Short mmCIF file of C-alpha atoms and ligand atoms in Angstrom, two decimals:
data_model
loop_
_atom_site.label_atom_id
_atom_site.label_comp_id
_atom_site.label_asym_id
_atom_site.label_seq_id
_atom_site.Cartn_x
_atom_site.Cartn_y
_atom_site.Cartn_z
CA MET A 8 9.31 1.52 2.97
CA ALA A 9 10.68 0.22 6.33
CA PRO A 10 13.62 -2.16 5.97
CA ALA A 11 12.78 -5.83 5.91
CA GLN A 12 12.90 -7.31 9.51
CA PRO A 13 11.13 -10.08 11.12
CA ALA A 14 7.57 -8.83 12.07
CA SER A 15 8.05 -9.80 15.63
CA GLY A 16 11.26 -7.84 16.25
CA ARG A 17 10.18 -4.27 15.24
CA ALA A 18 7.70 -1.53 15.95
CA LYS A 19 4.25 -2.09 14.41
CA SER A 20 3.84 -0.26 11.07
CA ILE A 21 1.14 0.23 8.58
CA LEU A 22 1.27 1.08 4.88
CA ILE A 23 -1.29 3.76 3.80
CA LEU A 24 -1.82 3.72 0.02
CA ASN A 25 -3.78 6.12 -2.13
CA GLY A 26 -4.51 5.48 -5.88
CA PRO A 27 -5.05 7.68 -8.94
CA ASN A 28 -6.26 11.28 -8.75
CA LEU A 29 -6.20 11.35 -5.01
CA ASN A 30 -3.16 13.68 -5.22
CA MET A 31 -5.67 16.24 -6.49
CA LEU A 32 -7.79 16.18 -3.43
CA GLY A 33 -8.94 19.74 -2.32
CA VAL A 34 -9.09 20.78 -6.04
CA ARG A 35 -10.92 17.71 -7.46
CA GLU A 36 -14.77 17.80 -7.21
CA PRO A 37 -14.85 19.22 -3.72
CA SER A 38 -18.59 18.63 -3.32
CA ILE A 39 -17.85 14.86 -3.54
CA TYR A 40 -14.29 14.56 -2.13
CA GLY A 41 -14.01 17.51 0.23
CA LYS A 42 -11.89 20.46 0.50
CA ASP A 43 -8.93 18.92 2.44
CA SER A 44 -5.72 18.03 0.53
CA LEU A 45 -4.40 14.48 0.57
CA GLN A 46 -1.51 15.88 2.79
CA ASP A 47 -4.15 17.14 5.29
CA LEU A 48 -5.84 13.78 5.46
CA MET A 49 -2.64 11.78 5.73
CA THR A 50 -1.26 14.10 8.52
CA ALA A 51 -4.47 13.46 10.51
CA ALA A 52 -4.15 9.60 9.96
CA ALA A 53 -0.51 9.51 10.74
CA ARG A 54 -1.06 11.61 13.90
CA ARG A 55 -3.71 9.13 15.10
CA ALA A 56 -1.36 6.21 14.33
CA THR A 57 1.42 7.87 16.37
CA GLU A 58 -1.00 8.18 19.26
CA LEU A 59 -1.61 4.52 19.05
CA GLY A 60 2.10 3.66 18.87
CA ILE A 61 2.18 2.62 15.23
CA LEU A 62 4.50 3.83 12.48
CA THR A 63 3.11 4.85 9.08
CA ASP A 64 4.42 4.75 5.47
CA VAL A 65 2.19 6.87 3.32
CA ARG A 66 2.25 6.75 -0.45
CA GLN A 67 0.19 7.82 -3.42
CA SER A 68 0.48 6.85 -7.13
CA ASN A 69 -1.42 7.35 -10.35
CA HIS A 70 0.16 4.07 -11.63
CA GLU A 71 -1.26 0.62 -10.95
CA GLY A 72 2.23 -1.08 -10.96
CA ASP A 73 3.59 1.20 -8.25
CA LEU A 74 0.72 0.32 -5.98
CA VAL A 75 1.29 -3.53 -6.82
CA THR A 76 4.99 -3.26 -5.99
CA TRP A 77 4.50 -1.38 -2.78
CA ILE A 78 1.96 -3.95 -1.64
CA GLN A 79 4.33 -6.80 -2.49
CA GLN A 80 7.08 -5.12 -0.39
CA ALA A 81 4.74 -4.70 2.54
CA ARG A 82 4.66 -8.56 2.90
CA GLY A 83 6.74 -9.24 5.84
CA THR A 84 7.79 -5.63 6.46
CA GLN A 85 4.46 -4.10 7.39
CA ASP A 86 1.62 -5.14 9.81
CA GLY A 87 -1.37 -3.99 7.89
CA ILE A 88 -2.47 -1.90 4.84
CA ILE A 89 -5.00 0.89 4.52
CA ILE A 90 -5.85 1.41 0.79
CA ASN A 91 -7.98 3.88 -1.15
CA PRO A 92 -7.62 2.23 -4.58
CA ALA A 93 -9.67 5.06 -6.00
CA GLY A 94 -10.46 4.32 -9.76
CA TYR A 95 -8.64 0.97 -9.53
CA THR A 96 -11.29 -0.24 -7.03
CA ASN A 97 -13.45 -1.27 -9.92
CA THR A 98 -10.89 -2.66 -12.36
CA SER A 99 -7.76 -4.00 -10.75
CA ILE A 100 -7.32 -7.71 -10.29
CA ALA A 101 -3.57 -7.06 -10.06
CA ILE A 102 -4.10 -4.99 -6.88
CA LEU A 103 -6.46 -7.61 -5.49
CA ASP A 104 -3.91 -10.30 -6.15
CA ALA A 105 -1.10 -8.27 -4.55
CA LEU A 106 -3.18 -7.64 -1.39
CA LEU A 107 -4.05 -11.37 -1.21
CA LEU A 108 -0.37 -12.43 -1.43
CA SER A 109 0.59 -9.83 1.18
CA GLU A 110 -1.34 -11.91 3.87
CA LEU A 111 -1.87 -8.66 5.77
CA PRO A 112 -4.99 -7.23 7.30
CA VAL A 113 -6.37 -4.73 4.85
CA ILE A 114 -8.88 -1.76 5.42
CA GLU A 115 -10.34 -0.41 2.15
CA VAL A 116 -11.28 3.30 2.38
CA HIS A 117 -13.41 5.47 0.13
CA LEU A 118 -14.09 9.13 0.90
CA SER A 119 -17.41 9.13 -0.86
CA ASN A 120 -20.28 6.52 -0.31
CA ILE A 121 -19.59 4.64 -3.52
CA HIS A 122 -23.03 2.86 -3.13
CA ARG A 123 -24.88 6.12 -3.54
CA ARG A 124 -23.03 6.93 -6.74
CA GLU A 125 -22.93 5.48 -10.28
CA GLU A 126 -23.45 1.75 -10.56
CA PHE A 127 -20.00 1.24 -11.95
CA ARG A 128 -18.43 2.34 -8.67
CA HIS A 129 -20.35 -0.21 -6.59
CA MET A 130 -18.48 -3.43 -7.35
CA SER A 131 -15.05 -3.44 -5.72
CA TYR A 132 -12.48 -6.13 -6.60
CA ILE A 133 -10.45 -4.90 -3.60
CA SER A 134 -13.09 -5.81 -1.11
CA ARG A 135 -12.49 -9.53 -1.60
CA ALA A 136 -9.09 -8.92 0.18
CA ALA A 137 -10.31 -6.47 2.79
CA THR A 138 -10.83 -7.25 6.39
CA GLY A 139 -13.13 -4.20 6.49
CA VAL A 140 -14.47 -1.33 4.25
CA ILE A 141 -15.05 2.25 5.29
CA CYS A 142 -16.82 4.56 2.79
CA GLY A 143 -18.81 7.81 2.80
CA LEU A 144 -17.20 9.42 5.93
CA GLY A 145 -14.80 11.63 4.03
CA GLY A 146 -11.22 12.04 5.33
CA HIS A 147 -12.25 10.83 8.73
CA GLY A 148 -12.52 7.33 7.19
CA TYR A 149 -8.68 7.11 7.19
CA VAL A 150 -8.55 7.89 10.97
CA LEU A 151 -11.19 5.26 11.61
CA ALA A 152 -9.20 2.80 9.48
CA VAL A 153 -6.08 3.33 11.49
CA GLU A 154 -7.95 2.75 14.65
CA ALA A 155 -9.45 -0.42 13.25
CA LEU A 156 -6.14 -1.74 12.03
CA ALA A 157 -4.43 -0.93 15.29
CA ARG A 158 -6.99 -3.02 17.06
CA ILE A 159 -6.59 -5.93 14.63
CA ILE A 160 -2.67 -5.71 14.89
CA LYS A 161 -2.72 -5.64 18.63
CA ALA A 162 -5.24 -8.59 18.80
CA LYS A 163 -2.91 -10.66 16.53
CA ALA A 164 0.16 -9.78 18.64
CA ALA A 165 -1.53 -10.70 21.96
C1 LIG B 3 -12.17 7.86 -5.14
C2 LIG B 3 -12.07 7.82 -6.46
O1 LIG B 3 -11.07 8.42 -7.18
C3 LIG B 3 -13.10 7.14 -7.27
O2 LIG B 3 -12.64 6.56 -8.51
C4 LIG B 3 -13.94 6.04 -6.55
C5 LIG B 3 -13.12 7.08 -4.35
C6 LIG B 3 -14.37 6.61 -5.20
C7 LIG B 3 -13.41 7.70 -3.02
O3 LIG B 3 -14.58 7.96 -2.69
O4 LIG B 3 -12.41 7.92 -2.31
O5 LIG B 3 -15.06 5.61 -7.25
#
């Protein structure tokens, strides 16, 4: 996590968060989630952010509390959040509340098209805090999320 500094006096930075089981990408149900590892996807997203002049802080956890704490710490230290909440999408009011208190622009990403899958995957608590949602575009969704967030951050700063 970047040290706390006033948002105006530092380089723009985004937090990219990944929830449970995403550390198993590449191995886990590749017909749904693809063959690339999380490292592959995060490298591509971070590279795009660098091209756009934005720093990245990339994290993954299988624990809800870690995600909540990192989101809280992003308030005032980061300029936006990209989150794939994975299985917490459909259960976590705690992550929703943390995102709301962050007062940051949020892009929610899902690798798969959750709306073509089981009904229990359709309802996202997280979407209530999201500026935008990207799903069904595989790992490229993270790159698109970086581009969208960069645009939002630059518009806010202008
Ligand atoms: C990832 C998961 O782990 C699932 O629990 C979600 C999401 C879908 C994804 O498509 O990235 O239902």
